[in-house]
Short mmCIF file of C-alpha atoms in Angstrom, two decimals:
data_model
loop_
_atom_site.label_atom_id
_atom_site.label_comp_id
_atom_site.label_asym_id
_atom_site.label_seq_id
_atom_site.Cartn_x
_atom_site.Cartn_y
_atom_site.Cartn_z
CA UNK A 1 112.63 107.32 172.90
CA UNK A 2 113.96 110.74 171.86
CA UNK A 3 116.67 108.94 169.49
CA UNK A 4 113.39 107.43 167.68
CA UNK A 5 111.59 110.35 167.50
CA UNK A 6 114.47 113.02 166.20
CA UNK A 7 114.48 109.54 163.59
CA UNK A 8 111.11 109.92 162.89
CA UNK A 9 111.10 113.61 162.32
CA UNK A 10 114.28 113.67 160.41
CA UNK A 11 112.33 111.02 157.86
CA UNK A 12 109.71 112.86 157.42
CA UNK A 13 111.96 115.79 156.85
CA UNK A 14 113.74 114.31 153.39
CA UNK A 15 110.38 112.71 152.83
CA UNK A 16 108.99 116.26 153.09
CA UNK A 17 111.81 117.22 150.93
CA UNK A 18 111.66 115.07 148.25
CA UNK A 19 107.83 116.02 147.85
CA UNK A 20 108.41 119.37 147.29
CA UNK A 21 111.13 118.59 144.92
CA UNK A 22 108.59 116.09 142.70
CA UNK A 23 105.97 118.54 143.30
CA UNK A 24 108.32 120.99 141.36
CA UNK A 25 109.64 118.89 139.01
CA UNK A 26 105.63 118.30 138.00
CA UNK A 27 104.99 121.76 138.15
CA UNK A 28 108.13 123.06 135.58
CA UNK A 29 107.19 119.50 133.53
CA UNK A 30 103.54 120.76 133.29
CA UNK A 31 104.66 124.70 132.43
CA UNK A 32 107.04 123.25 129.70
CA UNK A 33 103.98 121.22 128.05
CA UNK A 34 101.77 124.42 128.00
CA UNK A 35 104.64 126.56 126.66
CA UNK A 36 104.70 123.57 124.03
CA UNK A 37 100.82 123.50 123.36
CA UNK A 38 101.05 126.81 122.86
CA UNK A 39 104.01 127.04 120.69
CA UNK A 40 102.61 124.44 118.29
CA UNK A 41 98.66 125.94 118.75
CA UNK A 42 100.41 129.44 117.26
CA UNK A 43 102.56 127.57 114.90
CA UNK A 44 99.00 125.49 113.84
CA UNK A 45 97.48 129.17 113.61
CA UNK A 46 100.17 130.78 111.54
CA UNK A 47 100.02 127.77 108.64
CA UNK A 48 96.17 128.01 108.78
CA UNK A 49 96.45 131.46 107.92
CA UNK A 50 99.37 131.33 105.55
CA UNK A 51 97.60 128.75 103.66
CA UNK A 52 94.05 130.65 103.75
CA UNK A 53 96.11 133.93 102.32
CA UNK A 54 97.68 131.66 99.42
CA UNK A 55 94.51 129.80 98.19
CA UNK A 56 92.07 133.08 98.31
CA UNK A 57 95.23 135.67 97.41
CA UNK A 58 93.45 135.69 93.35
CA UNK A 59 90.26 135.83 93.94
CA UNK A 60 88.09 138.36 93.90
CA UNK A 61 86.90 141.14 96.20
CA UNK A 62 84.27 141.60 98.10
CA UNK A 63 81.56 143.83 96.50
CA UNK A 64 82.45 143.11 92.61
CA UNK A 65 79.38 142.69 90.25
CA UNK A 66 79.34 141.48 86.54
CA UNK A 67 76.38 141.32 83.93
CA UNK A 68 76.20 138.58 81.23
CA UNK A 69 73.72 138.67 78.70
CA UNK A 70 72.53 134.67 77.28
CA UNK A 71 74.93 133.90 74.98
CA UNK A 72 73.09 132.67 72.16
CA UNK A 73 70.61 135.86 70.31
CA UNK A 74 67.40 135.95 72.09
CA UNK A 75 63.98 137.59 70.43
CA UNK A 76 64.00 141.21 71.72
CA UNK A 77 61.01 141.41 74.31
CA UNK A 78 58.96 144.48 74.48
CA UNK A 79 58.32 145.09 78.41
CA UNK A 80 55.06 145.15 79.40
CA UNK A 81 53.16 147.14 82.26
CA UNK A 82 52.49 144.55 84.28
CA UNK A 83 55.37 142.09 85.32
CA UNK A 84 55.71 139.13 87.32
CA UNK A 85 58.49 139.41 90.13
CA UNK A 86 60.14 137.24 92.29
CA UNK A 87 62.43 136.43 95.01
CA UNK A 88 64.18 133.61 96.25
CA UNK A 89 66.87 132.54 98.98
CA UNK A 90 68.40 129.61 97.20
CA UNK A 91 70.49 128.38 100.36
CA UNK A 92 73.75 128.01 98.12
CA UNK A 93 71.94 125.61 95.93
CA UNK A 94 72.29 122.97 98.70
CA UNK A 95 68.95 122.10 99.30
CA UNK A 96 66.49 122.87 102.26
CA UNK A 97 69.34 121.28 105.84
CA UNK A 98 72.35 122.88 103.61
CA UNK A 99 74.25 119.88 104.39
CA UNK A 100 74.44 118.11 100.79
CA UNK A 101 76.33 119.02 97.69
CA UNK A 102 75.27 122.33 95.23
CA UNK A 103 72.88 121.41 93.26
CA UNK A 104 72.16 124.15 90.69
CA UNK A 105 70.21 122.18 88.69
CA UNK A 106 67.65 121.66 91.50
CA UNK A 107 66.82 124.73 92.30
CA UNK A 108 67.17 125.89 88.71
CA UNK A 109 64.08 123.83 87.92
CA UNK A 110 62.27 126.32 90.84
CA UNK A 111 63.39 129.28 89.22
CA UNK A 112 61.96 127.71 85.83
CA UNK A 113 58.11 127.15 87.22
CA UNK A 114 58.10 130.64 88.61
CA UNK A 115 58.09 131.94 84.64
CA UNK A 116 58.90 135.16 86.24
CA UNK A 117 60.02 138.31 84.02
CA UNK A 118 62.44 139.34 87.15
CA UNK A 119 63.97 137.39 89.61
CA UNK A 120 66.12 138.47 92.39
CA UNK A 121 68.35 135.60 94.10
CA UNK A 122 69.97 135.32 97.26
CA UNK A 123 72.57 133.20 99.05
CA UNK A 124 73.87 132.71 95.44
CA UNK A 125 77.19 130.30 95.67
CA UNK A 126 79.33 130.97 92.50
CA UNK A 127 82.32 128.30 92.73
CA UNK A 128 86.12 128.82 92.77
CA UNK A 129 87.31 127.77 89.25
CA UNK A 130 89.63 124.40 89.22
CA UNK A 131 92.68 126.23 88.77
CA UNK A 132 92.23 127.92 91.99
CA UNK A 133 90.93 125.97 94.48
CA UNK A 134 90.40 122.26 94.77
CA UNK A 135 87.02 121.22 96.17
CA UNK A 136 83.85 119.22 94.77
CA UNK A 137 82.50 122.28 94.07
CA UNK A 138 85.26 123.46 91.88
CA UNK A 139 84.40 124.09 88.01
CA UNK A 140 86.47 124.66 85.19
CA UNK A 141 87.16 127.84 84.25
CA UNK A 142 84.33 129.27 81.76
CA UNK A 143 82.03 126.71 83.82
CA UNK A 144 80.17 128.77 85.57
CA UNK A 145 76.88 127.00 86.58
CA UNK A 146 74.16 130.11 87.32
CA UNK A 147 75.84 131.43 83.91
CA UNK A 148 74.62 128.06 82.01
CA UNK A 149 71.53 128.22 83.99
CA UNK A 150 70.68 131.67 82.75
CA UNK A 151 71.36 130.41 79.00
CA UNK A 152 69.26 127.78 79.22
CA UNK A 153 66.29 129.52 80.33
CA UNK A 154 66.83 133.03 78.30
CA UNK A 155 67.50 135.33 81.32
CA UNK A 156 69.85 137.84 81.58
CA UNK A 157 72.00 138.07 84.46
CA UNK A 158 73.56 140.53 87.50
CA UNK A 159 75.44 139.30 90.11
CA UNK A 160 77.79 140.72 93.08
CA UNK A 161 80.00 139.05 95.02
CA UNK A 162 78.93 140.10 99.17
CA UNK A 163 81.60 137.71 100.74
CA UNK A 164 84.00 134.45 100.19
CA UNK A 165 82.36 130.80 101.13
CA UNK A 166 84.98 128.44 101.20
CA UNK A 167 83.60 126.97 98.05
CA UNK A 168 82.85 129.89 96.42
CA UNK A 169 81.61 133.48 95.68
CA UNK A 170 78.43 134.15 97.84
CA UNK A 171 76.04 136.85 96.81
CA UNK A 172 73.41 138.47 95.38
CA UNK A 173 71.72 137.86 91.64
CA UNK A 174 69.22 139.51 89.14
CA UNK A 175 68.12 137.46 86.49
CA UNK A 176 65.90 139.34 83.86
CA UNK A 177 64.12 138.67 80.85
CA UNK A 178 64.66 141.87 79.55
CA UNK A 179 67.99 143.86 78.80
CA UNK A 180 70.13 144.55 81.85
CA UNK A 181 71.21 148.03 81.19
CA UNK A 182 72.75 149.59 84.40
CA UNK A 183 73.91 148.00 87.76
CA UNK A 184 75.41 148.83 91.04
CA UNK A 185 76.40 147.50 94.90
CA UNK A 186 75.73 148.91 98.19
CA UNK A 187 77.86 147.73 100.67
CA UNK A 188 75.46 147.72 103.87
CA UNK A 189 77.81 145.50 106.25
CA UNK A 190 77.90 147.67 109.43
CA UNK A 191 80.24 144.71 111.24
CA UNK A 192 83.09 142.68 110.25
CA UNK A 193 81.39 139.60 111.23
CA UNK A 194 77.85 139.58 108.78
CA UNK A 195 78.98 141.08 105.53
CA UNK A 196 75.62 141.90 103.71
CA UNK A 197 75.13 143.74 99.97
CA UNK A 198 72.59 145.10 97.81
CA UNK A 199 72.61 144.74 94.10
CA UNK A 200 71.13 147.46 92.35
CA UNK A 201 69.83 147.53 88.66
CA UNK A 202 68.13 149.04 85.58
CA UNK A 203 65.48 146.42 83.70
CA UNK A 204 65.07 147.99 80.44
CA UNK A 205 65.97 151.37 79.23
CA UNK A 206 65.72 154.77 81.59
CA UNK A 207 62.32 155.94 79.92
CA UNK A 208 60.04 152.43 80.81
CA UNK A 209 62.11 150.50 82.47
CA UNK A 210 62.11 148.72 85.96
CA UNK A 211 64.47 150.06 88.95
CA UNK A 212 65.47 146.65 90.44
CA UNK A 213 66.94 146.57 94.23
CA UNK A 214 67.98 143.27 95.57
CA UNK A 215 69.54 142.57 98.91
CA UNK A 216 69.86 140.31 102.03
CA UNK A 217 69.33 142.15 105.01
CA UNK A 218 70.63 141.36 108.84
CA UNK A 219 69.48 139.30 111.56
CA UNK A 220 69.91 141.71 114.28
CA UNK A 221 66.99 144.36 114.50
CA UNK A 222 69.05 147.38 114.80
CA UNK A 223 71.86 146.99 112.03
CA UNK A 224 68.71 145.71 109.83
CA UNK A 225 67.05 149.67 110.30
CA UNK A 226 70.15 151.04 109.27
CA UNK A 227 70.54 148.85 106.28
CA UNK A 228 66.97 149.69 105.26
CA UNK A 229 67.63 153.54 105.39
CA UNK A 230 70.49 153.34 103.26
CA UNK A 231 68.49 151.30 100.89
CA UNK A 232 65.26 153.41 100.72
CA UNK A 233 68.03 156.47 99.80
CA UNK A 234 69.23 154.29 96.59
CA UNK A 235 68.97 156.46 93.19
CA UNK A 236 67.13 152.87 92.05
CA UNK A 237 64.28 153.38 94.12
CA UNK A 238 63.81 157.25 93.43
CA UNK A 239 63.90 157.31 89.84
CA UNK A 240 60.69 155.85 88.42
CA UNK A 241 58.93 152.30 89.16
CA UNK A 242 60.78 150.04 91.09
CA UNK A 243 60.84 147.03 93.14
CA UNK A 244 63.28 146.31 96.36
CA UNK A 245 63.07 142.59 96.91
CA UNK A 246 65.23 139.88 98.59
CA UNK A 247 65.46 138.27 102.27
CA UNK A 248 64.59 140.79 104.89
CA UNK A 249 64.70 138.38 107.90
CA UNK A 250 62.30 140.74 109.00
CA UNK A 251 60.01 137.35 110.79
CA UNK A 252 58.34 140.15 113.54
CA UNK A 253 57.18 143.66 113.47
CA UNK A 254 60.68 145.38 113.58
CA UNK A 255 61.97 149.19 112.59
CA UNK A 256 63.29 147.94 109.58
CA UNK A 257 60.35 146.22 108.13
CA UNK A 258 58.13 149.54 109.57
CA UNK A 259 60.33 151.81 107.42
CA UNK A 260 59.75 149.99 103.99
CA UNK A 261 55.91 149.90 104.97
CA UNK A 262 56.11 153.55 106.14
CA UNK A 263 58.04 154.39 102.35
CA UNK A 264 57.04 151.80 99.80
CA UNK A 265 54.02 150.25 98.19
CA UNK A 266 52.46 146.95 99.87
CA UNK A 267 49.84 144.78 98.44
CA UNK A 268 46.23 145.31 99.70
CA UNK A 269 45.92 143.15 102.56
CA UNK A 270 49.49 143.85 104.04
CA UNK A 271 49.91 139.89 104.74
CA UNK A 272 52.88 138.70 103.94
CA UNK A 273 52.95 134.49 102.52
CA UNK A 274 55.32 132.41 104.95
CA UNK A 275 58.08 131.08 103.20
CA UNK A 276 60.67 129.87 105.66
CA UNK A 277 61.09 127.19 106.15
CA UNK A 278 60.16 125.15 103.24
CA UNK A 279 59.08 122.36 104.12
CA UNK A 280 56.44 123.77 106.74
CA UNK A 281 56.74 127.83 106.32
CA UNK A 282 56.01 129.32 109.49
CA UNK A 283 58.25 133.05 109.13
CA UNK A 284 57.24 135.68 106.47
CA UNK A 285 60.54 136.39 105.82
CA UNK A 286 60.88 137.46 102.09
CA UNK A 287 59.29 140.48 100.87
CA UNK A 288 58.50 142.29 97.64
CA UNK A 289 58.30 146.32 97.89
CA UNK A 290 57.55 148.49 95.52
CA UNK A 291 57.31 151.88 94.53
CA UNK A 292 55.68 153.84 91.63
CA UNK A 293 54.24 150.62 91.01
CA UNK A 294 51.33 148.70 92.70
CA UNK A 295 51.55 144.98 94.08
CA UNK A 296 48.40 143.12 92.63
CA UNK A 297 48.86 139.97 93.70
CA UNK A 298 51.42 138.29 95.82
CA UNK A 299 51.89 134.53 97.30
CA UNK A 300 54.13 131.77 97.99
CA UNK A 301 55.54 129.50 95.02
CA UNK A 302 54.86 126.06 97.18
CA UNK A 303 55.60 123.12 95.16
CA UNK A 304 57.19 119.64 95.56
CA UNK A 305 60.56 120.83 93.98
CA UNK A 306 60.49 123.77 96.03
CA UNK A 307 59.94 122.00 99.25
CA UNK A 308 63.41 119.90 98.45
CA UNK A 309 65.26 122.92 96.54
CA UNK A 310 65.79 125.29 99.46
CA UNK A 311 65.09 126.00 103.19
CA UNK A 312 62.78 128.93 101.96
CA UNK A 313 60.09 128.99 99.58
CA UNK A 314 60.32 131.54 96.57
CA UNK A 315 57.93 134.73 96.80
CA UNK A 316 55.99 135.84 93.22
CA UNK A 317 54.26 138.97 92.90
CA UNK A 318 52.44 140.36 89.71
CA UNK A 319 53.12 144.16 89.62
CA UNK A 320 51.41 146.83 87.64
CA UNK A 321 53.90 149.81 86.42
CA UNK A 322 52.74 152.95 87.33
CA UNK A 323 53.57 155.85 85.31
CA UNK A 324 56.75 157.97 85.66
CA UNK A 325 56.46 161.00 88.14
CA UNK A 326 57.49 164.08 86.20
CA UNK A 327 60.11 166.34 87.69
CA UNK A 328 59.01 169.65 88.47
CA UNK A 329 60.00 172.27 86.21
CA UNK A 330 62.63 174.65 87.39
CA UNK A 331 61.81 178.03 87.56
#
């Protein structure tokens, strides 16, 4: 009886044994496949970034701005005192769920029925030329498609570049019927996560032209304050009529959209036109300020095109000029 049990206990002894040893034979086997996940999850990191670095090394930095006047001669337009303005969030040209392929064209047909003398644009995709980057959205170099947009309807044109899209520059336009004469960009990202921009510009020459401001502002309440204060400061908007335009995402009463009201001109009845989203707009979202100049009318451009073009609906104002405030004389 004794004999069988030291047996039985001795059994379960190597059996005891021989369990620990396959439990750590498991254990090391398991370690060596997460050391080996995470060798080849770095090494998978490393070429991702390596190969982001080579195809965006040439191209161009945040911030940068051009102006291109229609290439063929144009009849000189005299600027008159009351203007039509307009904004419009064109979703990177790829229509109102962003999911299908840029279609310039599409929305360019929007911007055409707005007749508008000014026209700020946002969520502007410019695309990589061929020789840089590979993609269905890749042009030829010369190619640019808001460029032959802009020539076909007689507008001259601003742009700045706020950030990189991986098919493209993504930014901020000004398309004009009148002479482009000055420009500059405000760099009003306060994280490294939403890069935002504001392109500013002179319509016209410095003794009756237009002071043009153009920006996309943030989704979160508090950076969007900050971005308006540094906006409202802008030598554009403090040196004779102007307009500061674009996608405020301001969709409730918020500081941000308080401090334009409290420091710019509104129309009358202070009620905005919904224009996001398109197809059923809900959100006031895009605005047109002004100052030194009075809104006369303002509403939403809702047609059939611009239903499909975009998930927000352009904004047109008509705006009177007033006259220049004269600097006080020193003494």
């Amino acid at each position: 009886m004794r004999r069988a049990a030291r047996a039985v206990r001795e059994q379960a002894a190597r059996a005891g044994g021989q369990a620990t040893k396959a439990t750590a034979r498991a254990t090391e086997r398991a370690r060596d496949l997460a050391r080996r996940a995470r060798d080849e999850s770095v090494a998978r990191v490393r070429d991702f970034r390596k190969q982001a670095q080579d195809r965006f090394s040439g191209a161009v930095v945040p911030h940068l701005c051009f102006v291109m006047s229609p290439r063929r001669p144009i009849r000189p337009v005299v600027m008159r005192d009351t203007l039509r303005i307009a904004t419009y969030n064109v979703h990177r040209w790829q229509g109102g769920n962003g999911r299908g392929e840029p279609d310039v064209a599409r929305a360019g047909y929007v911007i055409s029925e707005l007749d508008a003398d000014v026209i700020a644009l946002q969520e502007v995709l410019r695309p990589f030329p061929a020789s840089s980057l590979d993609g269905a959205f890749a042009v030829r170099d010369g190619d640019d498609p808001l460029g032959l947009l802009c020539d076909e309807l007689e507008l001259h044109l601003a742009f700045a570049v706020t950030r990189q899209h991986r098919r493209g520059q993504l930014g901020n336009a000004i398309l004009s019927r009148y002479p482009i004469t000055a420009i500059s960009v405000l760099d009003i990202s306060y994280s490294r996560i939403e890069r935002r921009g504001a392109l500013a510009a002179q319509v016209g020459d410095d003794q009756t032209g237009l002071g043009v401001v153009a920006t996309h502002l943030s989704l979160v309440d508090r950076t969007r304050h900050r971005q308006v204060q540094s906006l409202l400061e802008h030598p554009a908007l403090n040196g004779g009529p102007a307009v500061l335009l674009g996608d405020m995402n301001a969709w409730r009463k918020c500081k941000g959209s308080q401090a334009l009201e409290a420091s710019l001109g509104l129309h009358h009845n202070q009620d905005w036109p919904a224009t996001f989203p398109a197809g059923r707009p809900l959100l006031a979202l895009d605005r047109i300020y002004t100052r030194q100049a009075e809104v006369l009318e303002v509403r939403h451009h809702d047609s059939p095109a611009a239903r499909r073009a975009s998930d927000h609906l352009p904004i047109v104002a008509e705006v009177r000029m007033g006259k220049r405030e004269e600097a006080d004389p020193e003494p």
